[in-house]
Short mmCIF file of C-alpha atoms and ligand atoms in Angstrom, two decimals:
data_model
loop_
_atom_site.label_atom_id
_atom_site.label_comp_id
_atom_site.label_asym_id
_atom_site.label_seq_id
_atom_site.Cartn_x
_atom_site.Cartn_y
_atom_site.Cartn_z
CA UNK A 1022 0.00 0.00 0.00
CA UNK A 1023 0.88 3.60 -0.78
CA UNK A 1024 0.05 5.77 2.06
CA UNK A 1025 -0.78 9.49 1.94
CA UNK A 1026 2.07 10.82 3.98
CA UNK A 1027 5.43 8.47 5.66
CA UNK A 1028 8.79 9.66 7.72
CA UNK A 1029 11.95 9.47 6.31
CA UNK A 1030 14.07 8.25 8.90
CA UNK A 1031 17.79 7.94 8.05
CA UNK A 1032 21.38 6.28 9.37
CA UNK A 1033 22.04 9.40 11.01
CA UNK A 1034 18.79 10.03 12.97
CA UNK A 1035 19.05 6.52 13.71
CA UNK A 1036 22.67 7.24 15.62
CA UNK A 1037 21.61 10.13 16.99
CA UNK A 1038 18.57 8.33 19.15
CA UNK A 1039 21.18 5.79 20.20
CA UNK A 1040 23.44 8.28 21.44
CA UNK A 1041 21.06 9.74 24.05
CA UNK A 1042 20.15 5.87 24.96
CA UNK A 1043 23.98 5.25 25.87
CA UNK A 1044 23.90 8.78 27.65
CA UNK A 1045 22.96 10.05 31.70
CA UNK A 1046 19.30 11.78 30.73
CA UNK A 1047 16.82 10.25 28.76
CA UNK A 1048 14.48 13.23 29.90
CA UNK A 1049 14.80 17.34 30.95
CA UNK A 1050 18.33 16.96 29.46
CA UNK A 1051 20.61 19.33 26.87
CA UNK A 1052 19.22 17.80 24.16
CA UNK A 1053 15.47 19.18 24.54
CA UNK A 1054 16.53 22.92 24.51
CA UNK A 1055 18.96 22.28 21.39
CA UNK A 1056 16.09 21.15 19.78
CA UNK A 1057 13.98 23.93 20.67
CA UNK A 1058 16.94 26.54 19.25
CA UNK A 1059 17.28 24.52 16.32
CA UNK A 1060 13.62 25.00 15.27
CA UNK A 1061 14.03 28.50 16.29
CA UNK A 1062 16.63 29.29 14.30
CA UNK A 1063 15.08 27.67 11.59
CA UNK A 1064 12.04 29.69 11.82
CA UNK A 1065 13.43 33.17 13.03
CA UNK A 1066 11.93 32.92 16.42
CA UNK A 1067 13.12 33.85 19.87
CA UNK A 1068 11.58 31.31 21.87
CA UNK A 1069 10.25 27.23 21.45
CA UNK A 1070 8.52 25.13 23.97
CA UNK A 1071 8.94 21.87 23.11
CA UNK A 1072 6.00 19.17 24.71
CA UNK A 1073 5.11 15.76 23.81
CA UNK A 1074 2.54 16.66 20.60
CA UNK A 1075 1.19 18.79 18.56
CA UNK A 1076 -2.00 18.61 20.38
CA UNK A 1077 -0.07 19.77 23.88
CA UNK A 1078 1.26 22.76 22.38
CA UNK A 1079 -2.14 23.64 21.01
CA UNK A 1080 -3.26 23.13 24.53
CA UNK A 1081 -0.41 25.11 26.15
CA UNK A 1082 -1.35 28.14 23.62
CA UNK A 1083 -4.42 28.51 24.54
CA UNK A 1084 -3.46 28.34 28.35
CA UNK A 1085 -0.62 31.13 27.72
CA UNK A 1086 -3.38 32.99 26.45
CA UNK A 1087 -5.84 32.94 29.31
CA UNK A 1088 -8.24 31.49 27.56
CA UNK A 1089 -11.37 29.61 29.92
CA UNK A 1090 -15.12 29.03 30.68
CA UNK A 1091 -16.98 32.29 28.93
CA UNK A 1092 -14.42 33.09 26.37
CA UNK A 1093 -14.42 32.69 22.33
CA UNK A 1094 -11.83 31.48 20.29
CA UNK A 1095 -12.35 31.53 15.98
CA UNK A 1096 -11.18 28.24 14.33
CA UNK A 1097 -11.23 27.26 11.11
CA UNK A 1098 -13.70 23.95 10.81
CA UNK A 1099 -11.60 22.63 7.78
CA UNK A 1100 -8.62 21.09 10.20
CA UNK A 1101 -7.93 18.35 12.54
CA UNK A 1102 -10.18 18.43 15.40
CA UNK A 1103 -7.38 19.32 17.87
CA UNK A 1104 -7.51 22.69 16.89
CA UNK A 1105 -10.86 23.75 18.25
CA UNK A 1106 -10.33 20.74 20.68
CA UNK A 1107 -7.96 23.59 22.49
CA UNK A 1108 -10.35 25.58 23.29
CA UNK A 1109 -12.65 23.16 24.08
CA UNK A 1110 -9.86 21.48 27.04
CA UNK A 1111 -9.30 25.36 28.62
CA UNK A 1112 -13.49 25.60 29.11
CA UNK A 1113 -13.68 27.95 26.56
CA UNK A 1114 -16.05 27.80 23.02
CA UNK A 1115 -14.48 27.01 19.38
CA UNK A 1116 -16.22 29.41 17.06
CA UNK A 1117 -16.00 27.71 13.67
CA UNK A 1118 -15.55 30.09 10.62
CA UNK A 1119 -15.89 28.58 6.88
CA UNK A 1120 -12.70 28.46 4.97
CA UNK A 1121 -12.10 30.00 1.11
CA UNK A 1122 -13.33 27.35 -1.38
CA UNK A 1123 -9.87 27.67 -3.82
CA UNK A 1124 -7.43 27.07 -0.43
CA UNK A 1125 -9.73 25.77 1.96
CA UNK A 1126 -7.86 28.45 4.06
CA UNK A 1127 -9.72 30.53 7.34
CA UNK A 1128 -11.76 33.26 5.12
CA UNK A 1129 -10.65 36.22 6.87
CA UNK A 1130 -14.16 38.27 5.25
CA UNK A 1131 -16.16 35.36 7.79
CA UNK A 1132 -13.78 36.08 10.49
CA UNK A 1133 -15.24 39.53 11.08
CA UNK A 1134 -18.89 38.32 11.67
CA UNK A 1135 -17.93 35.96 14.35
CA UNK A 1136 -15.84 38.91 16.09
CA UNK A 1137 -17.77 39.72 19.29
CA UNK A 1138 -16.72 40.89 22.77
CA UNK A 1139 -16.01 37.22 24.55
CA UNK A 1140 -13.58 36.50 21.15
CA UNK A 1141 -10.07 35.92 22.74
CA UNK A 1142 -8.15 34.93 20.15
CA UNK A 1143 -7.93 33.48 16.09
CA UNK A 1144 -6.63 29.97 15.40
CA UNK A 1145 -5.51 30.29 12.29
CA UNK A 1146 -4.67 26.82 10.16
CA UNK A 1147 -1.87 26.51 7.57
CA UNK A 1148 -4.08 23.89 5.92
CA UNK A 1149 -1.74 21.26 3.74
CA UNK A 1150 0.95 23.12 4.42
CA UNK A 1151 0.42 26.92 2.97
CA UNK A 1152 -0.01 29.79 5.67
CA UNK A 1153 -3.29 31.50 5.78
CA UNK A 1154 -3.88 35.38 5.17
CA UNK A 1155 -2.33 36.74 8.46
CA UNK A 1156 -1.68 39.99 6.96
CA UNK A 1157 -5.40 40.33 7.48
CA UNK A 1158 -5.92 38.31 10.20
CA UNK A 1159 -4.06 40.50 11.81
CA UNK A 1160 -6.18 43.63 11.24
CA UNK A 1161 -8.61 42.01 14.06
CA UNK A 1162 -5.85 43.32 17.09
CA UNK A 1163 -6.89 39.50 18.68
CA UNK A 1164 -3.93 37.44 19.36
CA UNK A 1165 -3.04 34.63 16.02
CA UNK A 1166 -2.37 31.74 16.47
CA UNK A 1167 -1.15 29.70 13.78
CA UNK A 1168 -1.78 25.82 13.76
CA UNK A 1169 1.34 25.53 11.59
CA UNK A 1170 1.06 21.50 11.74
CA UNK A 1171 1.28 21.39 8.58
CA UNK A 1172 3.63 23.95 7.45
CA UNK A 1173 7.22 23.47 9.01
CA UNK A 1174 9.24 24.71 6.03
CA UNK A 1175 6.63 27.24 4.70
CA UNK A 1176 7.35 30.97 4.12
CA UNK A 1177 4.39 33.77 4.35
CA UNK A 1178 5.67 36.97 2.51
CA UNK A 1179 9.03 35.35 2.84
CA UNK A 1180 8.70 34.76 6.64
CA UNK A 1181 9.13 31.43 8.41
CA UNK A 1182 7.84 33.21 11.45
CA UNK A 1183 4.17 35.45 10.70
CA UNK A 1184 2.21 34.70 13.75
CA UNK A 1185 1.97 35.74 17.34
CA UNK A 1186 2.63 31.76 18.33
CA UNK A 1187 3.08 28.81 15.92
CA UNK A 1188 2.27 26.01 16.67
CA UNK A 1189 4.05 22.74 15.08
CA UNK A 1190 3.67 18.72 15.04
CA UNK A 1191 6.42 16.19 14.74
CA UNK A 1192 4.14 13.06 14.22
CA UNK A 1193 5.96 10.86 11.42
CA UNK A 1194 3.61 11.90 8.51
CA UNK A 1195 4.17 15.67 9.20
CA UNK A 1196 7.61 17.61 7.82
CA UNK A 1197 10.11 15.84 10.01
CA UNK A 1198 9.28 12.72 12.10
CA UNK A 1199 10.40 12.29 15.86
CA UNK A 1200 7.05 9.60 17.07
CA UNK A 1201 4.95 11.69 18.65
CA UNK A 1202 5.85 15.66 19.79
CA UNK A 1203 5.03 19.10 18.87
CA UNK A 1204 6.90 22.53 19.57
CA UNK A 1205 5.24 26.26 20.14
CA UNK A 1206 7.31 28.86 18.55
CA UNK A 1207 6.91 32.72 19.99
CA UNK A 1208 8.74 36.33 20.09
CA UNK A 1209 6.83 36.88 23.49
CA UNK A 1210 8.63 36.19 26.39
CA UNK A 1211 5.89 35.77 28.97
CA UNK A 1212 3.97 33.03 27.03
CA UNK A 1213 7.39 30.91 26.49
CA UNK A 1214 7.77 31.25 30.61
CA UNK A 1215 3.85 30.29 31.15
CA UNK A 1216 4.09 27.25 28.89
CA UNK A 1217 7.55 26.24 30.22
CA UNK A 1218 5.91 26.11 33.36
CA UNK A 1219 2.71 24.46 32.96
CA UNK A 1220 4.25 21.84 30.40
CA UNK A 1221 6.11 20.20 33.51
CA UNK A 1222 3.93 20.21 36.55
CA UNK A 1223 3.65 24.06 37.16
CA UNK A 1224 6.35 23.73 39.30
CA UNK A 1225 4.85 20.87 41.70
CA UNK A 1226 7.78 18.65 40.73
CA UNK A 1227 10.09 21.29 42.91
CA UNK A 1228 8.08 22.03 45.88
CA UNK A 1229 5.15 24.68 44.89
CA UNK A 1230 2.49 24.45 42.31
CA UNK A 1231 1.54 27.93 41.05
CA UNK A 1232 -1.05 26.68 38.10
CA UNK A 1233 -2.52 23.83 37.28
CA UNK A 1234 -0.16 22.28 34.96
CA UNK A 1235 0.39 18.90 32.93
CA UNK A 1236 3.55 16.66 32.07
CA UNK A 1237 3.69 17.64 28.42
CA UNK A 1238 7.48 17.10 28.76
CA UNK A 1239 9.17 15.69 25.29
CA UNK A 1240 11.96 13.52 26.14
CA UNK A 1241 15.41 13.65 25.17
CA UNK A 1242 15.16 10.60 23.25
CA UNK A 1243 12.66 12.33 21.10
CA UNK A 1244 14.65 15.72 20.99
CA UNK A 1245 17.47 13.64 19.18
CA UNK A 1246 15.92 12.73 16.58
CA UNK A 1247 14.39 15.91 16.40
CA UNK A 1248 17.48 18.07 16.26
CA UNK A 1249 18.80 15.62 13.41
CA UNK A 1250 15.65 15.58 11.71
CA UNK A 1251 15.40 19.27 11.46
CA UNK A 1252 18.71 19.92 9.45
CA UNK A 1253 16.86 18.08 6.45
CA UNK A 1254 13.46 20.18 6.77
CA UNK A 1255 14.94 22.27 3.27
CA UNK A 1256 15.74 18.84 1.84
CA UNK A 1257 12.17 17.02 2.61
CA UNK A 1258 10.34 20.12 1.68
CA UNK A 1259 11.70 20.49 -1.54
CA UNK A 1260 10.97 16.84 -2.57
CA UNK A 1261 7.46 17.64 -1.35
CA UNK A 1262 7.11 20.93 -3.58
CA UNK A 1263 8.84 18.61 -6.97
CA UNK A 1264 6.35 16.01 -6.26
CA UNK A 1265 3.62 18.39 -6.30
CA UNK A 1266 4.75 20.49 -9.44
CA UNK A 1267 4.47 16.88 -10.92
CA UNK A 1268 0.95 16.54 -9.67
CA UNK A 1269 0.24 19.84 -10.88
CA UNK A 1270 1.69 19.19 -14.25
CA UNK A 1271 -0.25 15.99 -14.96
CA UNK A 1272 -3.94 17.14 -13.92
CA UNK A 1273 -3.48 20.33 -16.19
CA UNK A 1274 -6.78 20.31 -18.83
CA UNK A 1275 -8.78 17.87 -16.35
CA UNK A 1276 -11.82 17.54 -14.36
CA UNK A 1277 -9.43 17.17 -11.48
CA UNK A 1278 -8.82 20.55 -9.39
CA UNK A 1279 -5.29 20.96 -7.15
CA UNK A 1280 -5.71 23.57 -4.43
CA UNK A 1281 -4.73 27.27 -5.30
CA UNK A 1282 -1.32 28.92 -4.22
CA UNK A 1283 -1.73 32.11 -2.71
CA UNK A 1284 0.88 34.82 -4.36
CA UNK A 1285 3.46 35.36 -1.83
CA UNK A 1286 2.98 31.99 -0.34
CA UNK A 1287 5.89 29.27 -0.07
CA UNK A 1288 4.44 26.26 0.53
CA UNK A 1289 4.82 23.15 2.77
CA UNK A 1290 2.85 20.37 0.89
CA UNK A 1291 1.90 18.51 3.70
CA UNK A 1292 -0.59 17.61 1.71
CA UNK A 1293 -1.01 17.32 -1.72
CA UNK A 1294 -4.92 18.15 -1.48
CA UNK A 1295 -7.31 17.97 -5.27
CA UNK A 1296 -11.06 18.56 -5.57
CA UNK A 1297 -13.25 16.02 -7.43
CA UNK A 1298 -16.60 14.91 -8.09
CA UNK A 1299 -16.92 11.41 -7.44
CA UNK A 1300 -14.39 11.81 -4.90
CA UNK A 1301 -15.38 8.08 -3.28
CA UNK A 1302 -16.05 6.24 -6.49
CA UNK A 1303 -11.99 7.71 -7.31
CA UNK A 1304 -10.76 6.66 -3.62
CA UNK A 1305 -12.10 3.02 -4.02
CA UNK A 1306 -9.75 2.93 -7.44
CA UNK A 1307 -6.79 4.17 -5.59
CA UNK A 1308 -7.52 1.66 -3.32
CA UNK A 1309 -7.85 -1.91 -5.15
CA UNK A 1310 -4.89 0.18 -6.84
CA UNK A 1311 -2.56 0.07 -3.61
CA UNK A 1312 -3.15 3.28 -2.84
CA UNK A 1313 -4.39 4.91 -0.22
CA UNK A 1314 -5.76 8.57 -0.59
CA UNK A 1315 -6.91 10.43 2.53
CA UNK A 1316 -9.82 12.65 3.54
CA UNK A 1317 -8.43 15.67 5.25
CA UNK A 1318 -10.76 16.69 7.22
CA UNK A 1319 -14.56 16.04 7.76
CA UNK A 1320 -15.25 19.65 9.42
CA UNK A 1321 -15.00 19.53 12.50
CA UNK A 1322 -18.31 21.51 13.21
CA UNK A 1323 -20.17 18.14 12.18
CA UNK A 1324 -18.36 15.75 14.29
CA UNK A 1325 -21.10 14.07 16.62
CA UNK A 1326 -19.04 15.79 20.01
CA UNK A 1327 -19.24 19.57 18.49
CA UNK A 1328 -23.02 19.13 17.48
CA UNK A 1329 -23.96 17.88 20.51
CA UNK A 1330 -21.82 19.72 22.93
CA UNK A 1331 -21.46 23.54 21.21
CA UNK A 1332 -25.07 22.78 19.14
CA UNK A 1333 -22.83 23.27 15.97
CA UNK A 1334 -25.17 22.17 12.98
CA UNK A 1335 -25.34 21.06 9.32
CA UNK A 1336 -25.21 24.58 7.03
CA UNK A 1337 -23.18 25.97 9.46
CA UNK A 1338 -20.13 26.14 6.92
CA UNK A 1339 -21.36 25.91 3.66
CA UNK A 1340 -17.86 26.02 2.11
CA UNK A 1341 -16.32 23.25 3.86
CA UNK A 1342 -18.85 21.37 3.59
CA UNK A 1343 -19.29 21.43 0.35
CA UNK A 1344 -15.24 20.73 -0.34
CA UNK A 1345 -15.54 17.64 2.28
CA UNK A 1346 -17.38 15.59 -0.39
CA UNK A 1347 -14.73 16.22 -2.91
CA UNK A 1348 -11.31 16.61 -1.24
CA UNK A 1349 -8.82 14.10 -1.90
CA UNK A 1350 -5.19 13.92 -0.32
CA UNK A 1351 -2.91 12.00 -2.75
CA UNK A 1352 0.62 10.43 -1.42
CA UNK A 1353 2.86 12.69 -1.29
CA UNK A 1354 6.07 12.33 1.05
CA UNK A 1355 9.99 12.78 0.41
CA UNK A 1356 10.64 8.97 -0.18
CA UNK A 1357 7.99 8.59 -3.00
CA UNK A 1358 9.44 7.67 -6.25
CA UNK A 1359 8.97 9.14 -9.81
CA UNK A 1360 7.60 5.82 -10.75
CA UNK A 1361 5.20 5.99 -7.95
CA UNK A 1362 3.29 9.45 -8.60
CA UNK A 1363 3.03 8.12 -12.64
CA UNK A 1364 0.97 5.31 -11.35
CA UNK A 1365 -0.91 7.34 -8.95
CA UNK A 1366 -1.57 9.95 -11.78
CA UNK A 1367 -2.37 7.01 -14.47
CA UNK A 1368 -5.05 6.10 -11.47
CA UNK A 1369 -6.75 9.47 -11.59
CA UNK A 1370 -7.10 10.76 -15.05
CA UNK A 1371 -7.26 6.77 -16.38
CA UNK A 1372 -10.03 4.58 -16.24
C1 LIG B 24 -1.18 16.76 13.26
C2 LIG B 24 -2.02 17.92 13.59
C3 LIG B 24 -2.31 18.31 14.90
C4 LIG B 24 -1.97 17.47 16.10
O1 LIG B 24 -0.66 17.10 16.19
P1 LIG B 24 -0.28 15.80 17.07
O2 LIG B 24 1.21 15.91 17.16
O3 LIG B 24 -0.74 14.60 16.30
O4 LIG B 24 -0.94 15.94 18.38
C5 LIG B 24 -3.02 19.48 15.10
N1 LIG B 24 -3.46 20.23 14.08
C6 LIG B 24 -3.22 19.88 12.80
C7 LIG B 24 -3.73 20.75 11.71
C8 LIG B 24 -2.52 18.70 12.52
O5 LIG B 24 -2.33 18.35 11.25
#
């Protein structure tokens, strides 16, 4: 089977891991903060809190931010359900805003609509990999938060680093592969100290609690592989974006429609995400093919838990909606040979 995303785990990662085995800490040791400078520097950030997933560091964000019981946070409904999951852990309300049919991207227009005097904060989401319009989420003076799961290696108006706090995931289908772990990645001082502190304990662990905090810790073992991993992020990425200029290439002049790149935009290609009527009647070929395509994401405003805990309801989102009955995420990861995206391609536009 082909899958839609896979790590690329080399010698070198592989000695790295083993080093930290044969070593004194196995947890809280060097190699967590060189981790957290090495994404830093790779993004152009001052600080990074490393924790054990993506999720976590979702979590943590909204705690820096205060957010809790009473208080509104605007999410995108085309993502993974962690991201309005956030809000949902802190006692706080996801507010889900419909997404721009050509990107599938937060429409900042809708995001204006939903602004009311309990809204907190945005959640933006780089979906597949491309960053969304923070130029004018910005206008909105809320805090942004950028679910940048997807995007480690993308560029907004030449930027790695565009929002207030980024959040990114290290699971082994995203850009570089540690297991499980996820890293928030801020200029602000004072949020870096709050999560620091609630990711281990909240200081219990030496004597005082001062919040009520969580063992989110990401263990050296993890951090190893991590800083190895992250000196390929240019490499990975730019298989990613060749793969998809081949995708692009081969579904010119067809019924088959690749997402739009926003000028100014480098992207991540996390996924490689097409629209298509007859979406399942095309994922069952794949299939008995060997392939596996993916569905990224039913929106998360119709999973059972959001309609029957935040009364979200069918209509809700038009757009995403609609684009959840034709969205299709083809393979697309940094191992994936030439020969390999022909027969995926002669599996889409062939009968
Ligand atoms: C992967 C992902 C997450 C969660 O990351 P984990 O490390 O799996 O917890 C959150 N948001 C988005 C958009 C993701 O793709």
């Amino acid at each position: 089977m082909i899958p839609y995303g896979c790590q690329t785990i080399e010698q070198d990662d592989i000695d790295a891991a083993v080093r930290v085995l044969q070593s004194d800490w196995l947890t809280c040791g060097p190699t967590v903060e060189k981790f957290e400078e090495s994404i830093c520097e790779y993004v152009g950030a001052d600080y990074g809190v490393a924790v054990s997933s993506g999720t976590a560091a979702l979590h943590l964000a909204t705690r820096a931010l205060g957010i809790g019981p009473g208080d509104e946070v605007i999410v995108p409904t085309m993502s993974f359900a962690a991201t309005a999951n956030c809000v949902a852990y802190c006692g706080g309300t996801p507010i889900f805003c419909d997404v721009e049919p050509d990107t599938l991207l937060i429409d900042p227009a809708k995001v204006g609509d939903l602004i009311r005097r309990r809204t907190k904060a945005i959640i933006a989401v780089d979906y597949a990999g491309q960053p969304a319009d923070y130029d004018a989420l910005k206008q909105f003076n809320l805090p942004v938060v950028a679910d940048a799961c997807h995007a480690l290696g993308a560029r907004y108006q030449g930027q790695r680093m565009y929002a207030n706090m980024q959040v990114y995931s290290f699971h082994p289908v995203k850009t570089i592969a540690i297991g499980e772990g996820g890293m928030i990645v801020t200029n602000n001082a004072q949020w870096a100290n709050s999560m620091r502190s609630l990711r281990n304990h909240a200081g219990a662990g030496r004597g005082n609690q001062t919040a009520l905090g969580f063992n989110y810790r990401l263990s050296d073992i993890h951090c190893a592989l991590g800083v190895s991993q992250s000196k390929k992020i240019d490499r990975f990425v730019s298989r990613r974006r060749e793969i998809a200029g081949i995708y692009d290439k081969a579904f010119e002049n067809t019924m088959i429609r690749p997402l739009a790149l926003k000028e100014g935009n480098e992207h991540a290609y996390h996924l490689y995400v097409v629209r298509v009527s007859e979406r399942d009647r095309i994922k069952d070929r794949l299939f008995q093919r060997g392939i596996n395509a993916g569905i990224h994401y039913r929106p998360t405003h119709l999973h059972d838990f959001y309609k029957k805990h935040y009364y979200t309801f069918n209509g809700l989102c038009p757009v995403a909606e609609d684009a959840w009955q034709e969205i299709l995420s083809l393979p697309i990861y940094p191992t994936l040979t030439d020969r390999q995206i022909e027969y995926i391609v002669n599996g889409m536009v062939r009968r």
